[in-house]
Tab-separated table of C-alpha atoms in Angstrom:
chain	number	residue	atom	x	y	z
A	903	MET	CA	0.000	0.000	0.000
A	904	SER	CA	1.456	3.371	-0.956
A	905	ILE	CA	1.966	6.113	1.583
A	906	LYS	CA	0.051	8.491	-0.715
A	907	SER	CA	-3.065	6.343	-0.854
A	908	MET	CA	-2.977	5.683	2.883
A	909	LEU	CA	-2.634	9.364	3.730
A	910	SER	CA	-5.564	10.233	1.477
A	911	LYS	CA	-7.874	8.625	4.034
A	912	ARG	CA	-6.424	10.457	7.010
A	913	GLU	CA	-8.926	13.294	7.147
A	914	ALA	CA	-11.895	10.940	6.907
A	915	ILE	CA	-10.662	8.757	9.768
A	916	GLN	CA	-9.925	11.583	12.196
A	917	ASP	CA	-12.290	12.270	15.046
A	918	THR	CA	-12.925	16.011	15.114
A	919	THR	CA	-12.950	16.030	18.926
A	920	TYR	CA	-9.406	16.265	20.176
A	921	GLN	CA	-8.532	14.193	23.222
A	922	PRO	CA	-5.073	14.702	24.736
A	923	ARG	CA	-3.005	11.538	25.025
A	924	THR	CA	-1.612	10.540	28.385
A	925	GLU	CA	2.016	9.706	29.075
A	926	HIS	CA	2.685	6.013	28.552
A	927	SER	CA	5.132	3.576	30.116
A	928	ASP	CA	8.056	1.978	28.307
A	929	PHE	CA	6.020	-1.267	28.348
A	930	TYR	CA	3.232	0.406	26.327
A	931	HIS	CA	5.705	1.772	23.772
A	932	GLU	CA	7.359	-1.649	23.448
A	933	ILE	CA	3.993	-3.358	22.844
A	934	LYS	CA	3.059	-0.672	20.312
A	935	ARG	CA	6.374	-1.137	18.489
A	936	LYS	CA	5.931	-4.925	18.318
A	937	ILE	CA	2.337	-4.801	17.097
A	938	HIS	CA	3.035	-2.128	14.515
A	939	GLY	CA	6.031	-4.104	13.269
A	940	ARG	CA	3.969	-7.288	12.928
A	941	LEU	CA	1.216	-5.401	11.117
A	942	VAL	CA	3.670	-4.054	8.567
A	943	GLU	CA	5.331	-7.440	8.062
A	944	GLU	CA	2.367	-9.835	8.203
A	945	ALA	CA	-0.905	-8.007	7.433
A	946	ASN	CA	-2.212	-7.267	3.955
A	947	LEU	CA	-2.117	-3.467	4.286
A	948	ALA	CA	-2.857	-3.018	0.590
A	949	ALA	CA	-6.383	-4.255	1.323
A	950	LEU	CA	-7.019	-1.087	3.358
A	951	ASP	CA	-7.312	0.832	0.074
A	952	THR	CA	-10.484	-1.044	-0.755
A	953	LEU	CA	-12.197	-0.321	2.585
A	954	GLU	CA	-14.287	2.569	3.847
A	955	PRO	CA	-12.836	4.594	6.773
A	956	GLY	CA	-15.151	2.940	9.309
A	957	GLU	CA	-14.221	-0.511	8.039
A	958	ILE	CA	-10.507	0.298	8.317
A	959	ARG	CA	-10.884	0.865	12.043
A	960	ASN	CA	-12.820	-2.381	12.510
A	961	GLU	CA	-10.217	-4.382	10.622
A	962	ILE	CA	-7.312	-2.868	12.543
A	963	GLU	CA	-9.145	-3.425	15.859
A	964	ASN	CA	-9.554	-7.114	15.059
A	965	VAL	CA	-5.905	-7.537	14.081
A	966	VAL	CA	-4.624	-5.611	17.103
A	967	GLU	CA	-6.808	-7.678	19.480
A	968	TYR	CA	-5.408	-10.862	17.937
A	969	TYR	CA	-1.814	-9.645	18.348
A	970	LEU	CA	-2.462	-8.553	21.950
A	971	ARG	CA	-3.695	-12.029	22.831
A	972	ASP	CA	-0.748	-13.576	21.029
A	973	GLU	CA	1.711	-11.332	22.888
A	974	LYS	CA	-0.147	-11.936	26.187
A	975	ALA	CA	-0.102	-8.178	26.756
A	976	LEU	CA	-2.162	-6.979	29.699
A	977	LEU	CA	-3.748	-3.646	28.802
A	978	ASN	CA	-6.934	-2.150	30.228
A	979	GLU	CA	-9.827	-1.036	28.026
A	980	GLU	CA	-8.673	2.596	27.809
A	981	GLU	CA	-5.107	1.582	26.895
A	982	ARG	CA	-6.427	-0.766	24.208
A	983	LYS	CA	-8.508	2.039	22.665
A	984	ILE	CA	-5.548	4.425	22.712
A	985	LEU	CA	-3.301	1.733	21.240
A	986	ILE	CA	-5.720	1.196	18.345
A	987	ASP	CA	-5.878	4.962	17.747
A	988	ASP	CA	-2.069	5.097	17.787
A	989	ILE	CA	-1.758	2.206	15.321
A	990	ILE	CA	-4.266	3.844	12.946
A	991	ASP	CA	-2.273	7.072	13.185
A	992	GLU	CA	0.918	5.128	12.393
A	993	LEU	CA	-0.601	3.484	9.337
A	994	THR	CA	-2.581	6.377	7.899
A	995	GLY	CA	-1.098	9.544	9.374
A	996	LEU	CA	1.866	11.019	11.200
A	997	GLY	CA	2.005	8.783	14.267
A	998	PRO	CA	2.309	10.622	17.607
A	999	LEU	CA	1.904	13.963	15.813
A	1000	GLU	CA	-1.553	13.102	14.510
A	1001	PRO	CA	-3.520	14.223	17.621
A	1002	PHE	CA	-2.034	17.714	17.335
A	1003	PHE	CA	-3.479	18.052	13.830
A	1004	LYS	CA	-6.908	17.392	15.320
A	1005	ASP	CA	-6.424	20.202	17.831
A	1006	PRO	CA	-7.321	23.573	16.232
A	1007	THR	CA	-5.504	25.483	18.996
A	1008	VAL	CA	-2.082	24.097	18.002
A	1009	SER	CA	-0.223	26.391	15.589
A	1010	ASP	CA	3.273	24.840	15.736
A	1011	VAL	CA	4.559	21.324	16.405
A	1012	LEU	CA	8.218	21.116	17.434
A	1013	VAL	CA	9.988	17.756	17.805
A	1014	ASN	CA	13.266	17.896	19.726
A	1015	THR	CA	14.607	14.369	19.056
A	1016	TYR	CA	12.269	11.408	19.472
A	1017	LYS	CA	11.893	11.976	23.223
A	1018	ASP	CA	10.316	15.443	23.333
A	1019	ILE	CA	7.414	17.019	21.445
A	1020	TYR	CA	6.480	20.657	22.059
A	1021	VAL	CA	3.517	22.593	20.661
A	1022	GLU	CA	2.594	26.252	20.421
A	1023	ARG	CA	-0.871	27.314	21.558
A	1024	PHE	CA	-2.006	30.951	21.545
A	1025	GLY	CA	1.556	32.125	20.911
A	1026	LEU	CA	3.132	30.223	23.835
A	1027	ILE	CA	5.193	27.003	23.663
A	1028	GLU	CA	4.435	24.077	25.976
A	1029	LYS	CA	5.817	20.560	26.343
A	1030	THR	CA	3.492	17.605	25.663
A	1031	LYS	CA	3.454	14.066	27.043
A	1032	SER	CA	3.700	12.540	23.576
A	1033	ARG	CA	6.902	11.077	22.158
A	1034	PHE	CA	8.216	8.765	19.466
A	1035	ILE	CA	9.332	5.228	20.275
A	1036	ASP	CA	12.895	5.768	19.120
A	1037	GLU	CA	15.000	7.587	16.527
A	1038	THR	CA	14.043	5.095	13.813
A	1039	HIS	CA	10.354	5.754	14.479
A	1040	LEU	CA	10.883	9.522	14.097
A	1041	ARG	CA	12.941	9.104	10.929
A	1042	ASN	CA	10.219	6.916	9.382
A	1043	ILE	CA	7.647	9.695	9.912
A	1044	ILE	CA	10.088	12.270	8.518
A	1045	ASP	CA	10.660	10.134	5.411
A	1046	ARG	CA	6.892	9.769	4.990
A	1047	ILE	CA	6.484	13.573	5.010
A	1048	ILE	CA	9.294	14.595	2.680
A	1049	SER	CA	8.923	11.753	0.168
A	1050	ARG	CA	5.451	13.033	-0.734
A	1051	VAL	CA	6.880	16.302	-2.071
A	1052	GLY	CA	9.829	14.726	-3.867
A	1053	ARG	CA	12.447	15.814	-1.344
A	1054	ARG	CA	15.154	13.715	0.313
A	1055	ILE	CA	17.178	13.836	3.511
A	1056	ASP	CA	20.360	11.952	4.354
A	1057	GLU	CA	23.904	12.642	5.539
A	1058	SER	CA	24.797	14.312	2.249
A	1059	SER	CA	21.711	16.558	2.471
A	1060	PRO	CA	20.873	16.809	6.209
A	1061	MET	CA	18.460	19.765	5.991
A	1062	VAL	CA	15.194	20.011	4.098
A	1063	ASP	CA	12.119	22.211	3.770
A	1064	ALA	CA	8.867	20.521	2.796
A	1065	ARG	CA	5.122	20.840	3.275
A	1066	LEU	CA	2.218	18.647	4.265
A	1067	PRO	CA	-0.801	18.091	1.999
A	1068	ASP	CA	-2.718	20.755	3.945
A	1069	GLY	CA	0.014	23.352	3.262
A	1070	SER	CA	1.724	23.220	6.676
A	1071	ARG	CA	5.405	24.163	6.521
A	1072	VAL	CA	7.934	21.505	7.539
A	1073	ASN	CA	11.634	21.858	8.349
A	1074	VAL	CA	13.854	18.899	9.200
A	1075	ILE	CA	17.493	18.766	10.287
A	1076	ILE	CA	19.270	15.528	11.150
A	1077	PRO	CA	22.723	14.411	12.346
A	1078	PRO	CA	25.520	15.242	11.875
A	1079	LEU	CA	24.190	18.816	11.927
A	1080	ALA	CA	21.703	18.108	14.737
A	1081	ILE	CA	23.940	16.676	17.428
A	1082	ASP	CA	21.332	14.985	19.638
A	1083	GLY	CA	19.133	13.490	16.905
A	1084	ALA	CA	16.618	14.463	14.228
A	1085	MET	CA	14.721	17.732	14.754
A	1086	LEU	CA	11.344	18.362	13.117
A	1087	SER	CA	9.483	21.691	13.045
A	1088	ILE	CA	5.978	22.058	11.601
A	1089	ARG	CA	4.266	25.419	11.140
A	1090	ARG	CA	0.614	24.460	10.865
A	1091	PHE	CA	-1.582	25.804	8.137
A	1092	ALA	CA	-4.909	27.259	9.219
A	1093	VAL	CA	-7.739	24.826	8.428
A	1094	VAL	CA	-10.117	27.788	8.232
A	1095	PRO	CA	-8.168	30.794	6.868
A	1096	LEU	CA	-8.404	33.913	9.006
A	1097	LYS	CA	-10.135	36.982	7.656
A	1098	MET	CA	-9.667	40.668	8.410
A	1099	ASP	CA	-12.591	40.588	10.846
A	1100	ASP	CA	-10.709	37.950	12.851
A	1101	LEU	CA	-7.656	40.208	13.167
A	1102	ILE	CA	-9.892	43.041	14.361
A	1103	LYS	CA	-11.552	40.688	16.858
A	1104	TYR	CA	-8.139	39.588	18.212
A	1105	GLN	CA	-7.099	43.270	18.385
A	1106	THR	CA	-4.186	42.662	16.014
A	1107	LEU	CA	-5.236	45.892	14.325
A	1108	THR	CA	-8.126	48.361	14.383
A	1109	PRO	CA	-10.982	48.781	11.881
A	1110	GLU	CA	-9.350	52.030	10.714
A	1111	ILE	CA	-6.049	50.279	9.924
A	1112	ALA	CA	-7.936	47.443	8.214
A	1113	GLN	CA	-9.824	49.942	6.069
A	1114	LEU	CA	-6.584	51.642	5.014
A	1115	LEU	CA	-4.762	48.400	4.166
A	1116	ALA	CA	-7.675	47.056	2.135
A	1117	GLY	CA	-7.769	50.305	0.174
A	1118	CYS	CA	-4.016	50.192	-0.451
A	1119	VAL	CA	-4.263	46.703	-1.969
A	1120	LYS	CA	-7.185	47.689	-4.202
A	1121	ALA	CA	-5.320	50.819	-5.335
A	1122	LYS	CA	-2.321	48.657	-6.358
A	1123	LEU	CA	0.232	50.021	-3.919
A	1124	ASN	CA	3.399	47.958	-3.524
A	1125	ILE	CA	3.351	46.572	0.017
A	1126	MET	CA	5.988	44.780	2.089
A	1127	ILE	CA	5.101	43.059	5.383
A	1128	SER	CA	7.959	42.960	7.868
A	1129	GLY	CA	8.247	40.899	11.020
A	1130	GLY	CA	10.047	38.172	12.936
A	1131	THR	CA	9.468	34.419	12.909
A	1132	GLY	CA	5.893	33.550	13.855
A	1133	ALA	CA	4.775	37.171	13.781
A	1134	GLY	CA	1.928	36.426	11.355
A	1135	LYS	CA	3.456	37.816	8.156
A	1136	THR	CA	2.134	35.113	5.840
A	1137	THR	CA	-1.270	35.162	7.540
A	1138	LEU	CA	-1.528	38.920	6.985
A	1139	LEU	CA	-0.354	38.521	3.379
A	1140	ASN	CA	-3.121	35.973	2.796
A	1141	ILE	CA	-5.731	38.274	4.310
A	1142	LEU	CA	-4.604	41.333	2.344
A	1143	SER	CA	-4.575	39.356	-0.902
A	1144	ALA	CA	-8.338	38.823	-0.514
A	1145	ASN	CA	-8.735	42.474	-1.564
A	1146	ILE	CA	-7.191	41.880	-4.997
A	1147	PRO	CA	-9.952	42.073	-7.647
A	1148	GLY	CA	-11.013	38.712	-9.032
A	1149	ASN	CA	-10.392	39.719	-12.650
A	1150	GLU	CA	-6.618	40.153	-12.196
A	1151	ARG	CA	-3.954	37.584	-13.101
A	1152	ILE	CA	-1.926	36.817	-9.971
A	1153	ILE	CA	1.375	34.923	-9.844
A	1154	THR	CA	2.588	33.666	-6.457
A	1155	ILE	CA	6.232	32.703	-5.903
A	1156	GLU	CA	7.242	30.743	-2.799
A	1157	ASP	CA	9.912	28.431	-1.436
A	1158	SER	CA	7.146	26.217	-0.093
A	1159	ALA	CA	3.645	26.819	-1.452
A	1160	GLU	CA	1.343	27.891	1.367
A	1161	LEU	CA	-0.571	30.965	0.242
A	1162	GLN	CA	-4.341	30.476	-0.030
A	1163	LEU	CA	-5.501	33.000	-2.603
A	1164	GLN	CA	-9.204	32.732	-3.374
A	1165	GLN	CA	-9.220	34.489	-6.745
A	1166	PRO	CA	-9.973	32.364	-9.851
A	1167	HIS	CA	-6.912	33.440	-11.878
A	1168	VAL	CA	-3.918	32.435	-9.735
A	1169	ILE	CA	-0.692	30.814	-10.979
A	1170	ARG	CA	1.282	29.198	-8.163
A	1171	LEU	CA	5.048	28.757	-8.582
A	1172	GLU	CA	7.367	26.940	-6.170
A	1173	THR	CA	11.154	26.631	-6.018
A	1174	ARG	CA	12.973	23.341	-6.528
A	1175	PRO	CA	16.075	22.208	-4.597
A	1176	PRO	CA	19.091	20.746	-6.409
A	1177	SER	CA	19.138	17.044	-7.257
A	1178	ILE	CA	21.502	14.562	-5.631
A	1179	GLU	CA	24.006	15.473	-8.353
A	1180	GLY	CA	23.671	19.152	-7.436
A	1181	THR	CA	21.813	20.101	-10.611
A	1182	GLY	CA	18.314	21.255	-11.515
A	1183	GLN	CA	17.886	23.854	-8.780
A	1184	VAL	CA	15.275	26.544	-9.424
A	1185	THR	CA	15.486	29.566	-7.118
A	1186	GLN	CA	12.994	32.287	-6.281
A	1187	ARG	CA	15.053	34.644	-8.414
A	1188	ASP	CA	14.595	32.346	-11.421
A	1189	LEU	CA	10.839	32.274	-10.811
A	1190	VAL	CA	10.566	36.056	-10.400
A	1191	ARG	CA	12.377	36.554	-13.687
A	1192	ASN	CA	10.182	34.002	-15.424
A	1193	SER	CA	6.988	35.475	-13.981
A	1194	LEU	CA	7.653	38.746	-15.806
A	1195	ARG	CA	7.138	36.852	-19.071
A	1196	MET	CA	3.797	35.443	-17.909
A	1197	ARG	CA	1.793	38.663	-18.210
A	1198	PRO	CA	1.086	39.155	-14.474
A	1199	ASP	CA	-1.204	41.833	-13.084
A	1200	ARG	CA	0.173	41.134	-9.596
A	1201	ILE	CA	3.284	39.366	-8.362
A	1202	VAL	CA	3.131	37.986	-4.825
A	1203	VAL	CA	6.447	36.760	-3.405
A	1204	GLY	CA	5.886	34.700	-0.260
A	1205	GLU	CA	9.096	35.958	1.342
A	1206	VAL	CA	12.186	37.694	-0.016
A	1207	ARG	CA	15.372	36.407	1.540
A	1208	GLY	CA	18.029	36.671	-1.164
A	1209	ALA	CA	18.977	37.890	-4.618
A	1210	GLU	CA	15.350	37.717	-5.834
A	1211	ALA	CA	14.793	41.033	-3.997
A	1212	PHE	CA	16.638	42.831	-6.815
A	1213	ASP	CA	14.386	41.421	-9.539
A	1214	MET	CA	11.267	41.990	-7.455
A	1215	LEU	CA	12.135	45.655	-6.924
A	1216	GLN	CA	12.830	46.038	-10.636
A	1217	ALA	CA	9.403	44.553	-11.402
A	1218	MET	CA	7.765	47.007	-8.998
A	1219	ASN	CA	9.576	49.834	-10.757
A	1220	THR	CA	8.600	48.746	-14.260
A	1221	GLY	CA	4.822	48.702	-14.191
A	1222	HIS	CA	3.971	45.730	-11.976
A	1223	ASP	CA	2.138	47.740	-9.340
A	1224	GLY	CA	0.241	46.084	-6.522
A	1225	SER	CA	2.970	43.563	-5.709
A	1226	LEU	CA	3.020	42.049	-2.227
A	1227	THR	CA	5.791	40.350	-0.249
A	1228	THR	CA	7.097	39.652	3.263
A	1229	ILE	CA	10.529	40.003	4.836
A	1230	HIS	CA	12.154	39.032	8.128
A	1231	SER	CA	12.966	42.208	10.030
A	1232	ASN	CA	12.467	43.920	13.389
A	1233	SER	CA	11.235	47.289	12.094
A	1234	PRO	CA	10.281	49.066	8.874
A	1235	ARG	CA	13.647	50.842	8.813
A	1236	ASP	CA	15.547	47.577	9.296
A	1237	SER	CA	13.561	45.946	6.494
A	1238	LEU	CA	14.810	48.543	4.016
A	1239	THR	CA	18.390	47.934	5.139
A	1240	ARG	CA	17.879	44.202	4.634
A	1241	LEU	CA	16.656	44.852	1.092
A	1242	GLU	CA	19.875	46.712	0.362
A	1243	SER	CA	21.872	43.730	1.670
A	1244	MET	CA	19.884	41.392	-0.583
A	1245	ILE	CA	20.632	43.548	-3.631
A	1246	LEU	CA	24.339	43.140	-2.854
A	1247	MET	CA	23.855	39.329	-2.933
A	1248	THR	CA	23.302	39.563	-6.697
A	1249	GLY	CA	26.871	40.716	-7.247
A	1250	VAL	CA	25.586	43.787	-9.049
A	1251	SER	CA	27.773	46.776	-8.231
A	1252	LEU	CA	25.370	49.637	-7.592
A	1253	PRO	CA	26.150	52.886	-5.775
A	1254	GLU	CA	24.527	53.079	-2.361
A	1255	LYS	CA	22.346	56.004	-3.388
A	1256	ALA	CA	21.146	54.181	-6.514
A	1257	MET	CA	20.158	51.122	-4.430
A	1258	ARG	CA	18.208	53.246	-1.994
A	1259	PHE	CA	16.510	55.132	-4.793
A	1260	MET	CA	15.433	51.794	-6.301
A	1261	VAL	CA	13.962	50.691	-2.950
A	1262	SER	CA	12.224	54.002	-2.245
A	1263	SER	CA	10.656	54.263	-5.686
A	1264	ALA	CA	9.490	50.628	-5.676
A	1265	LEU	CA	7.817	50.377	-2.269
A	1266	ASP	CA	4.844	52.397	-1.092
A	1267	LEU	CA	4.032	50.855	2.286
A	1268	VAL	CA	5.812	48.798	4.963
A	1269	ILE	CA	3.667	47.004	7.570
A	1270	GLN	CA	5.369	45.779	10.733
A	1271	SER	CA	3.844	42.697	12.370
A	1272	SER	CA	5.147	41.571	15.759
A	1273	ARG	CA	4.592	38.718	18.180
A	1274	LEU	CA	4.674	40.215	21.667
A	1275	THR	CA	5.977	38.554	24.824
A	1276	ASP	CA	2.469	37.459	25.873
A	1277	GLY	CA	2.046	35.519	22.615
A	1278	THR	CA	-0.313	38.018	20.975
A	1279	ARG	CA	0.352	39.341	17.483
A	1280	LYS	CA	-0.031	43.016	16.660
A	1281	ILE	CA	0.431	45.344	13.723
A	1282	THR	CA	2.930	47.615	15.465
A	1283	SER	CA	3.593	50.036	12.603
A	1284	VAL	CA	2.157	51.074	9.246
A	1285	ALA	CA	4.740	53.268	7.523
A	1286	GLU	CA	4.704	55.035	4.152
A	1287	VAL	CA	7.867	55.073	2.051
A	1288	VAL	CA	7.924	58.739	1.081
A	1289	GLY	CA	11.064	58.894	-1.046
A	1290	MET	CA	14.662	60.093	-0.703
A	1291	GLU	CA	15.998	62.922	1.400
A	1292	GLY	CA	19.635	63.237	0.486
A	1293	ASP	CA	21.090	59.735	0.763
A	1294	VAL	CA	18.439	58.475	3.201
A	1295	ILE	CA	15.116	56.774	2.480
A	1296	THR	CA	12.339	58.726	4.181
A	1297	LEU	CA	9.659	56.856	6.134
A	1298	GLN	CA	6.659	58.324	7.894
A	1299	GLU	CA	4.519	56.256	10.244
A	1300	ILE	CA	0.768	56.507	9.751
A	1301	PHE	CA	-0.359	54.140	12.522
A	1302	VAL	CA	1.623	52.796	15.483
A	1303	PHE	CA	0.989	50.512	18.440
A	1304	GLU	CA	2.035	52.085	21.727
A	1305	ARG	CA	2.728	49.766	24.657
A	1306	LYS	CA	1.650	50.968	28.081
A	1307	GLY	CA	2.819	48.081	30.245
A	1308	ILE	CA	1.756	44.619	31.425
A	1309	ASP	CA	-1.390	43.767	33.388
A	1310	LYS	CA	-1.655	41.330	36.330
A	1311	ASP	CA	-2.229	38.405	33.936
A	1312	GLY	CA	0.987	39.114	32.028
A	1313	LYS	CA	-0.828	40.542	29.003
A	1314	ILE	CA	0.592	43.483	27.078
A	1315	VAL	CA	-1.425	46.672	27.580
A	1316	GLY	CA	-1.316	49.136	24.722
A	1317	GLN	CA	-3.236	51.004	22.039
A	1318	HIS	CA	-3.106	51.573	18.306
A	1319	ARG	CA	-2.717	55.245	17.503
A	1320	SER	CA	-2.911	57.343	14.362
A	1321	THR	CA	0.031	59.724	14.090
A	1322	GLY	CA	-2.166	62.363	12.456
A	1323	ILE	CA	-0.105	62.299	9.239
A	1324	ARG	CA	-2.060	62.078	6.000
A	1325	PRO	CA	-0.026	59.863	3.644
A	1326	LYS	CA	0.922	61.071	0.202
A	1327	PHE	CA	-0.629	57.969	-1.366
A	1328	SER	CA	-4.104	58.990	-0.135
A	1329	ASP	CA	-4.506	60.804	-3.475
A	1330	ARG	CA	-3.896	57.488	-5.255
A	1331	LEU	CA	-6.628	55.884	-3.173
A	1332	GLU	CA	-9.109	58.582	-4.187
A	1333	MET	CA	-8.081	58.344	-7.862
A	1334	ALA	CA	-8.747	54.583	-7.674
A	1335	GLY	CA	-12.287	55.318	-6.480
A	1336	ILE	CA	-11.604	54.293	-2.875
A	1337	GLU	CA	-13.352	56.488	-0.346
A	1338	VAL	CA	-11.016	57.885	2.297
A	1339	PRO	CA	-12.905	59.219	5.358
A	1340	GLU	CA	-11.823	62.710	6.386
A	1341	ASN	CA	-11.064	61.602	9.944
A	1342	LEU	CA	-9.205	58.383	9.031
A	1343	PHE	CA	-5.793	59.942	9.672
A	1344	ASN	CA	-6.759	62.185	12.575
A	1345	SER	CA	-4.650	61.630	15.668
A	1346	TYR	CA	-6.554	59.326	18.027
A	1347	MET	CA	-6.223	56.484	20.496
A	1348	SER	CA	-8.082	53.167	20.058
């Protein structure tokens, strides 16, 4: 039975009610290892393809009960039920990780060797009681994940980026680079994509900021979202992209495809790593260059992190307005400095002033997204790229988030505030037929 066909039944088998697993003894893990091994070696797993999801469980229950009697294993009723669930997860899913994909509150799954599994809930990391049986067990699950997207991992290539069928991002690093054993990190993809109303509800931004950002996308401003790891950059990019008109041709370029654009005319491009011989690599820069020949109305680059920044900025400067991208950075000002560093990665020798002029003329808006110490995510700055003043790129903040302190529950206390500055691009919004309320940029506290 192929891994692909087995995984196709995973969603149908899952119980939508998540029940946390308890910590098990070494005896339980040994019994589970033996039974799973016998199932793989002796049972006709290919027959599972011909069964309905409910029948699969019945068949596995019968086989597991037979093996338990044969092994003379003494397990109570609850342990038997959990063992059957675990075996089904091993055969059709991701083993010990499967319960976390049934839990909608889990946003990240972090495996620190086979012994420890951590998850992130509501922006905070916590250790779970789940674990893998041994290093071989973990490596089998890793191989199952990466083989589905045509990637490989071994001593000659000990790092890999991949994705799950639902779009979740996966990163794996193994020995000799990971000293203590294989490390697996999964950034979960939202089952139900967030919308702008959700961000307003979670106080990530205010209705006024949401109104401005939606207008900027419709008016085809070039926007860059800046932020650290886990700050919600890709989520915000997805939400903003919903404001792109449905009659436009959109090309998305990503290292690992995860954007969920809802428009009908979307072309999704994804990079390709080099083969085992070191050939055949396709980079984001190659895809950006190629996309210019595909008659795009919008180019959306999932994240700029290298030489592709140069080609993206050139596209923004040559008629491809309305482009969107994200970048790792701690502030709007730092993000512009990072862009300059990426231009230098191309080997193109440009004067410093020419580089900065290219950046300032290409970008219209920089949005800073941050994950605060209490786990919440906020839009901490919305800044307009005004232009050049001498040799310096001029930024002016339109909205900011001001922190006031921490309450008794450890939550950040603060408010979004308009700086009272009316951006220069407000004229472009009006010319695009987007209504701009007179008081939108008045100085206020929310």
